PDB file of C-alpha atoms and ligand atoms in Angstrom:
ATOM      1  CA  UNK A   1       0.000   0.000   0.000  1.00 94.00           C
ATOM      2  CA  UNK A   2       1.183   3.668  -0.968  1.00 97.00           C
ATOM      3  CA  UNK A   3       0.827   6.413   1.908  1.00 98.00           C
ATOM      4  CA  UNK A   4       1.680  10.099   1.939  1.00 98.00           C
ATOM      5  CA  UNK A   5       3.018  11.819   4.724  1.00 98.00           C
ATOM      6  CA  UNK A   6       1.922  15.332   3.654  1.00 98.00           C
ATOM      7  CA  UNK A   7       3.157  18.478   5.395  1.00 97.00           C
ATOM      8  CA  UNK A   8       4.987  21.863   5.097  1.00 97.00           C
ATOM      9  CA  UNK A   9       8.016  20.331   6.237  1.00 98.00           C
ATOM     10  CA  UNK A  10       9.932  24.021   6.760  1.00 98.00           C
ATOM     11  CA  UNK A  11      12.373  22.222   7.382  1.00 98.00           C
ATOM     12  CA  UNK A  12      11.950  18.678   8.002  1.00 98.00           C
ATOM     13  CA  UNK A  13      12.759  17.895  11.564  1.00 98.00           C
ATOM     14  CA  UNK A  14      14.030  15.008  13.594  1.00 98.00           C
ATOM     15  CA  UNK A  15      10.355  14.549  14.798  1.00 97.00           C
ATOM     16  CA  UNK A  16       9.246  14.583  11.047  1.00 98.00           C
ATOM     17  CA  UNK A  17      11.978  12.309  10.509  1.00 98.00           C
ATOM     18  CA  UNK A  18      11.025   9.565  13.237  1.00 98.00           C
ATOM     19  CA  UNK A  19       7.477   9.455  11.546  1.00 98.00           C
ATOM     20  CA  UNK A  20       8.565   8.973   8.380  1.00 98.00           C
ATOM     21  CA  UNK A  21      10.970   6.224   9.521  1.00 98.00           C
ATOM     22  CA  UNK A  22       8.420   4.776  11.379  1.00 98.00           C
ATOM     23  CA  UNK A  23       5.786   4.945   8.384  1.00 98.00           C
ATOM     24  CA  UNK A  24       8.467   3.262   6.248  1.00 98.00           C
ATOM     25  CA  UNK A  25       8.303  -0.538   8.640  1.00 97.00           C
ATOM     26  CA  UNK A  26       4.132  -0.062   8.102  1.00 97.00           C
ATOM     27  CA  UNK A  27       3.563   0.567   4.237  1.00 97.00           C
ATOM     28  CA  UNK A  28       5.241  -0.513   0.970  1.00 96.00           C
ATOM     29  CA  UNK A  29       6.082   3.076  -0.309  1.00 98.00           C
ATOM     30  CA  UNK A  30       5.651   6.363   1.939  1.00 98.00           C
ATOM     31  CA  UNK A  31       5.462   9.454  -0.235  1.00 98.00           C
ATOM     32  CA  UNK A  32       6.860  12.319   1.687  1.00 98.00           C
ATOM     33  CA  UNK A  33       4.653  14.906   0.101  1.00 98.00           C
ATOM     34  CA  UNK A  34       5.807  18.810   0.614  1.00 98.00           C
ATOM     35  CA  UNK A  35       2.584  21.131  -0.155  1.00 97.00           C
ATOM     36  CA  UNK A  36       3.397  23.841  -2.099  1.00 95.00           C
ATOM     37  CA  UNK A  37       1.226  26.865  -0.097  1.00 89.00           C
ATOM     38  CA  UNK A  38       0.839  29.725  -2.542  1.00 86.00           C
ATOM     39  CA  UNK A  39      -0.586  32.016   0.834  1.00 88.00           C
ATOM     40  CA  UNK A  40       2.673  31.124   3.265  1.00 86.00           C
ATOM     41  CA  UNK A  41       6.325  32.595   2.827  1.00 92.00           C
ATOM     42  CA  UNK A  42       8.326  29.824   3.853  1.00 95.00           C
ATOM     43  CA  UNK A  43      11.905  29.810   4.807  1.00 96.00           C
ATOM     44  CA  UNK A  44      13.506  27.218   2.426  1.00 97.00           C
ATOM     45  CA  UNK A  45      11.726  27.003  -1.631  1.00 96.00           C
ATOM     46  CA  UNK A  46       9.691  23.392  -2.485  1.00 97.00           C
ATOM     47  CA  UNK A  47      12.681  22.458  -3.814  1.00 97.00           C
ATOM     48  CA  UNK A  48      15.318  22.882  -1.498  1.00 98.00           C
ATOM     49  CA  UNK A  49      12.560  21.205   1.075  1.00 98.00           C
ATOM     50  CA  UNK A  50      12.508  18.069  -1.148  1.00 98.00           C
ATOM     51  CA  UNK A  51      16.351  18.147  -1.169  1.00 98.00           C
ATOM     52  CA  UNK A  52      16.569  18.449   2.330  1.00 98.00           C
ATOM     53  CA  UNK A  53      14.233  15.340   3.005  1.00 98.00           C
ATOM     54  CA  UNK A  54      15.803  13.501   0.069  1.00 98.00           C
ATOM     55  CA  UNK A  55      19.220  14.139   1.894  1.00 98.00           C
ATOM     56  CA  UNK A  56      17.879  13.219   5.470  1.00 98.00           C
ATOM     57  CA  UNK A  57      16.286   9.877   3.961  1.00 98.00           C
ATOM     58  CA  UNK A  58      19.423   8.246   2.505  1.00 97.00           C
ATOM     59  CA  UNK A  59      19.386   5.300   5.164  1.00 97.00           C
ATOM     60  CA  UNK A  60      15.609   4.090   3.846  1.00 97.00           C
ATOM     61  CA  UNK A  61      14.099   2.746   1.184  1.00 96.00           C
ATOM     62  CA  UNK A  62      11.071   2.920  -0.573  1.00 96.00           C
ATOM     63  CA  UNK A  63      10.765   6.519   0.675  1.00 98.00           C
ATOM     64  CA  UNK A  64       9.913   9.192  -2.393  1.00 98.00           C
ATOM     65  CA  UNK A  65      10.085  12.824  -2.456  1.00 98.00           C
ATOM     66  CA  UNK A  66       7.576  14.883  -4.341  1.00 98.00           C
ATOM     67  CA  UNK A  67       5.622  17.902  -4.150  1.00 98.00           C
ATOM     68  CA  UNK A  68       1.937  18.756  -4.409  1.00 98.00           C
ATOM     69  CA  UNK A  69      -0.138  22.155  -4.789  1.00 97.00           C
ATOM     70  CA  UNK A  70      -4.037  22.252  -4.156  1.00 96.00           C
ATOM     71  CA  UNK A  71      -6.156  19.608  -2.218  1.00 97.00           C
ATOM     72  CA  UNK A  72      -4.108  16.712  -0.537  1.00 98.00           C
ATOM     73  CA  UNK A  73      -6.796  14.104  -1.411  1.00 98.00           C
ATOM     74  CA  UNK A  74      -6.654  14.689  -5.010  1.00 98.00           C
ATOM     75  CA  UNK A  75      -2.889  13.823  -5.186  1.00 98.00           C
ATOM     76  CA  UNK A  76      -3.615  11.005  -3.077  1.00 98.00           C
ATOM     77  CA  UNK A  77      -6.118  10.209  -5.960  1.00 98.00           C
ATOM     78  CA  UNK A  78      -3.466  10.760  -8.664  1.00 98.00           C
ATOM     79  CA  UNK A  79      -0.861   8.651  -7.210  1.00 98.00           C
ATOM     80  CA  UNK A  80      -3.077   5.634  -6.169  1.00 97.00           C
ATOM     81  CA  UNK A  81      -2.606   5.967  -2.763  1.00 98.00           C
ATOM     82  CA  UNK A  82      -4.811   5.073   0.510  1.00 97.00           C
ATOM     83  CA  UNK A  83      -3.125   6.238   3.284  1.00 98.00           C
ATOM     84  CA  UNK A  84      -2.667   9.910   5.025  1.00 98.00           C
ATOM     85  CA  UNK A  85      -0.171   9.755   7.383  1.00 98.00           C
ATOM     86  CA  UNK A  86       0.006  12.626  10.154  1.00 98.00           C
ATOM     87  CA  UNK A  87       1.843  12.642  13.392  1.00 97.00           C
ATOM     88  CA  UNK A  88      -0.098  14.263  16.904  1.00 96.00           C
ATOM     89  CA  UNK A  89       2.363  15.987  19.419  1.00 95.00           C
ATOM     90  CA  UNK A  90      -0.318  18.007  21.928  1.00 89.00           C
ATOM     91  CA  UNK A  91      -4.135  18.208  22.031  1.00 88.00           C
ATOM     92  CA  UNK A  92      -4.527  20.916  19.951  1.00 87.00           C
ATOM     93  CA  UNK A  93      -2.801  18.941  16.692  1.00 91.00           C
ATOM     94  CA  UNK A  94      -5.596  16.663  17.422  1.00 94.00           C
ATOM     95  CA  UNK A  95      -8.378  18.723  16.872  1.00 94.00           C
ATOM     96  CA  UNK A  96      -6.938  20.379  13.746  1.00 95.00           C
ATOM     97  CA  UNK A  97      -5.971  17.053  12.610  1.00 97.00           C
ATOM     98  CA  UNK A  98      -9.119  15.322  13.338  1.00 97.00           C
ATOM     99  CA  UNK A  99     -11.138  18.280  11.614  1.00 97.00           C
ATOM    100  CA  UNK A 100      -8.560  17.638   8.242  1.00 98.00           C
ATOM    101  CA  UNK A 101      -9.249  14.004   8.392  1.00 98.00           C
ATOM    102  CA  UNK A 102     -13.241  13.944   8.331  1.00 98.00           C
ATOM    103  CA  UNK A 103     -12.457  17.038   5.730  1.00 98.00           C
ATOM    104  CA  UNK A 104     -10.400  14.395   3.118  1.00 98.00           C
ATOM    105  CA  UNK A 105     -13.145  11.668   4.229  1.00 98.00           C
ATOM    106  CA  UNK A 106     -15.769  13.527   2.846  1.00 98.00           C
ATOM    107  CA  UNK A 107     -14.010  14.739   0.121  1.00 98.00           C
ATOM    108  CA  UNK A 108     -13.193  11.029  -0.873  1.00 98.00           C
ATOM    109  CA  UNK A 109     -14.805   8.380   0.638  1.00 98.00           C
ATOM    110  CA  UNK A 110     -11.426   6.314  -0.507  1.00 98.00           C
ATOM    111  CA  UNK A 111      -8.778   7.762   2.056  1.00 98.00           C
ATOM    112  CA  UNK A 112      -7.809   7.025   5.494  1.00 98.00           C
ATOM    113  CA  UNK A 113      -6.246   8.836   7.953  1.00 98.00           C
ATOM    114  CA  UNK A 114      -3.644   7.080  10.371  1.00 98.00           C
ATOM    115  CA  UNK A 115      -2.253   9.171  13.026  1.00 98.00           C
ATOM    116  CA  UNK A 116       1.140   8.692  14.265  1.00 98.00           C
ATOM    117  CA  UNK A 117       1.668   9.303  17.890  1.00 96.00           C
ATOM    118  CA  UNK A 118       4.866  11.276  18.740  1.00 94.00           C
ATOM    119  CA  UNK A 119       8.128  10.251  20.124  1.00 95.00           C
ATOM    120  CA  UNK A 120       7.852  11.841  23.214  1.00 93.00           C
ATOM    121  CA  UNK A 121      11.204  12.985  22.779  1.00 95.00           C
ATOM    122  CA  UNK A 122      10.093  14.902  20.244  1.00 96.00           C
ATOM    123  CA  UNK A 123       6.297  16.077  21.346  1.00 94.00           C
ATOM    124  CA  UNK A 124       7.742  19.531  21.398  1.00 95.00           C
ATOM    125  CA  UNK A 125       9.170  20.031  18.469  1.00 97.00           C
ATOM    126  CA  UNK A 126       7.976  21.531  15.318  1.00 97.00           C
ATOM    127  CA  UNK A 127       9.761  24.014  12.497  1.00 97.00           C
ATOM    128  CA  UNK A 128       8.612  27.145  13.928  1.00 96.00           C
ATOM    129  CA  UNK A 129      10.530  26.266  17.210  1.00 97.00           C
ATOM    130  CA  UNK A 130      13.351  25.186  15.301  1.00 97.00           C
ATOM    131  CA  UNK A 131      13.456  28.761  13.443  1.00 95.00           C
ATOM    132  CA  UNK A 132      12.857  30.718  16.557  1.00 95.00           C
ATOM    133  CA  UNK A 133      15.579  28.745  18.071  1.00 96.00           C
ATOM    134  CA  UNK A 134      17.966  29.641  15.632  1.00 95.00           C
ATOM    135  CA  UNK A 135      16.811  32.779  14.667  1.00 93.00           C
ATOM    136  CA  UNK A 136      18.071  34.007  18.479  1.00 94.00           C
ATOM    137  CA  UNK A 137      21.529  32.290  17.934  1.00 92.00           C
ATOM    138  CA  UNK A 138      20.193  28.734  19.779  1.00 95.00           C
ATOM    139  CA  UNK A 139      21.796  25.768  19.370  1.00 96.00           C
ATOM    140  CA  UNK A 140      19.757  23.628  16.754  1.00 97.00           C
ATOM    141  CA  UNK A 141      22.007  20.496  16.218  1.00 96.00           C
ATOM    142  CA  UNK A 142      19.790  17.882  18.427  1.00 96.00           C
ATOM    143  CA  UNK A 143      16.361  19.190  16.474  1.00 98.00           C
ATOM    144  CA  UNK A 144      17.194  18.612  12.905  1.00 98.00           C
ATOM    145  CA  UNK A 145      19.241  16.280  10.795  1.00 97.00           C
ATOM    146  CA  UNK A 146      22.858  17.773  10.360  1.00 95.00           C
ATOM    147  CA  UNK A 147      22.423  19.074   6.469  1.00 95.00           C
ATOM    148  CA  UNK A 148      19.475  21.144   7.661  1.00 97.00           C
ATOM    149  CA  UNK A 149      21.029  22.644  10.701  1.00 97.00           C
ATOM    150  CA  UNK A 150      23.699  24.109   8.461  1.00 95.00           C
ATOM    151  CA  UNK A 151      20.861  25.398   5.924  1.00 96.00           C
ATOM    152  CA  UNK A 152      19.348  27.463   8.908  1.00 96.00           C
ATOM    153  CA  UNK A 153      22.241  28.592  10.684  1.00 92.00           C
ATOM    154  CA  UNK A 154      23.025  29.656   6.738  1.00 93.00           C
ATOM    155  CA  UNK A 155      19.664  31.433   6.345  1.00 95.00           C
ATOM    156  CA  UNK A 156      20.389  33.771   9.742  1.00 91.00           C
ATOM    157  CA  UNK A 157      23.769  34.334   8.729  1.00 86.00           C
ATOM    158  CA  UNK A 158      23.168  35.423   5.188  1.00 84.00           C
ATOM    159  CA  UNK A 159      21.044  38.410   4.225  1.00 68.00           C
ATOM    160  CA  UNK A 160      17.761  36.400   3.791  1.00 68.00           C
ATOM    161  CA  UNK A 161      16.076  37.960   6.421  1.00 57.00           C
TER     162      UNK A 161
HETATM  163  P1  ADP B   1       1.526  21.116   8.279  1.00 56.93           P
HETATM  164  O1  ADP B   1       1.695  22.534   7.869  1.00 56.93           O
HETATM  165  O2  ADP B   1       0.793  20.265   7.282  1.00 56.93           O
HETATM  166  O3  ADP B   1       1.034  20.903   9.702  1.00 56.93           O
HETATM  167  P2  ADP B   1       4.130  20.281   9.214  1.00 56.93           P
HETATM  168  O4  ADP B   1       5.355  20.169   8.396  1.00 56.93           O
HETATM  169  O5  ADP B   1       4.145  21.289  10.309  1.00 56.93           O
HETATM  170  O6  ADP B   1       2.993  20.545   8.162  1.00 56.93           O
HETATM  171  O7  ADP B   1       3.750  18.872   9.841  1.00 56.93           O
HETATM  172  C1  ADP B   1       3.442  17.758   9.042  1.00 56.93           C
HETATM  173  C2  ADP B   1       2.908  16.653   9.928  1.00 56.93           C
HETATM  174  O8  ADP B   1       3.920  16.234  10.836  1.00 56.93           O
HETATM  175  C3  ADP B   1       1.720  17.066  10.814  1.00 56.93           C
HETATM  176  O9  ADP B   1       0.836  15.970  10.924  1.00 56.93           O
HETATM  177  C4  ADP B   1       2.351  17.355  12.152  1.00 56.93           C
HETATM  178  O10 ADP B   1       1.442  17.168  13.222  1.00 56.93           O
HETATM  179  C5  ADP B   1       3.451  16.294  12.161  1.00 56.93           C
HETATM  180  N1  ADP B   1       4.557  16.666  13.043  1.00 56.93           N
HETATM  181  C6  ADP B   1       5.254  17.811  13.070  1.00 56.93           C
HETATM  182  N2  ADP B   1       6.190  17.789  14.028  1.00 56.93           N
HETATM  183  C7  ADP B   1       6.087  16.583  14.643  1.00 56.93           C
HETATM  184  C8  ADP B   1       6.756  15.957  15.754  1.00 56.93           C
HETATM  185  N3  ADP B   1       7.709  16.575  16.430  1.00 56.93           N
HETATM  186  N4  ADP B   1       6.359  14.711  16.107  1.00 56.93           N
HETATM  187  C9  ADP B   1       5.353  14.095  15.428  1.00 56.93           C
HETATM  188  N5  ADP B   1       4.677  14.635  14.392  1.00 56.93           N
HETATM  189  C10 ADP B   1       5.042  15.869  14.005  1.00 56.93           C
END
């Protein structure tokens, strides 16, 4: 069975990372999907996001990289695949999340939603704490694969801001 893990991923973080590693023992193929969001500025292009996974992924296989625009059920639709994968951290993911999932349902009777339950060594983390970190001079290194961490700290230090 094909699932997608779909997300934002700006940047892909060691908690993103331990569901998609996780995913990977469950299904056949796990499509890291990276929405393109025409109304959000992000911090790293679609591209270098998809690097950036592609990069922190080398150990797995059957992991693929793409990117999507428009309504997350639809590419689901396009690429054959069953399976939504999101991760919960706190209770307020799960109402957002549960909201998104009887959304897709309705949209497609064809989809399921499986949530991923944090590694609660990671239940804190998400991008926007990683950029906040960083953006104040923080040490990074134990939130976000190595490749990433040098992205950032290259972000802050160039004239990006
Ligand atoms: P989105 O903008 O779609 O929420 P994110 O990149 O922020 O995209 O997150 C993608 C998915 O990964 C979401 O389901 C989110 O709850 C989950 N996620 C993010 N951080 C973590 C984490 N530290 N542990 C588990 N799941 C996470």
């Amino acid at each position: 069975m094909i699932a997608i893990y779909p997300g934002s991923f700006d940047p892909i973080t060691l908690g993103h990372l331990d569901i998609i590693e996780r995913s990977n023992k469950l299904f056949d193929t796990v499509v890291v999907g990276v929405l393109c969001n025409p109304n959000k500025t992000p911090m790293f292009s679609v591209k270098k996001r998809m690097e950036q996974i592609h990069q922190s992924t080398q150990h797995l296989s059957n992991i693929k990289v793409d990117s999507f625009t428009g309504l997350t059920v639809e590419y689901a639709k396009l690429l054959n695949a069953g399976v939504l994968i999101r991760g919960l951290r706190v209770l307020s993911d799960f109402e957002k999340e549960l909201q998104m999932a009887h959304t897709n349902k309705t949209l497609w009777e064809g989809i399921e939603t499986i949530f991923l339950a944090t590694n609660k060594e990671y239940s804190f983390l998400s991008s926007s704490i990683v950029k906040e970190i960083a953006k104040f001079g923080g040490n990074i290194d134990h939130f976000v694969p190595s490749n990433v961490a040098g992205d950032i700290y290259h972000y802050y230090n160039s004239d990006h801001q």
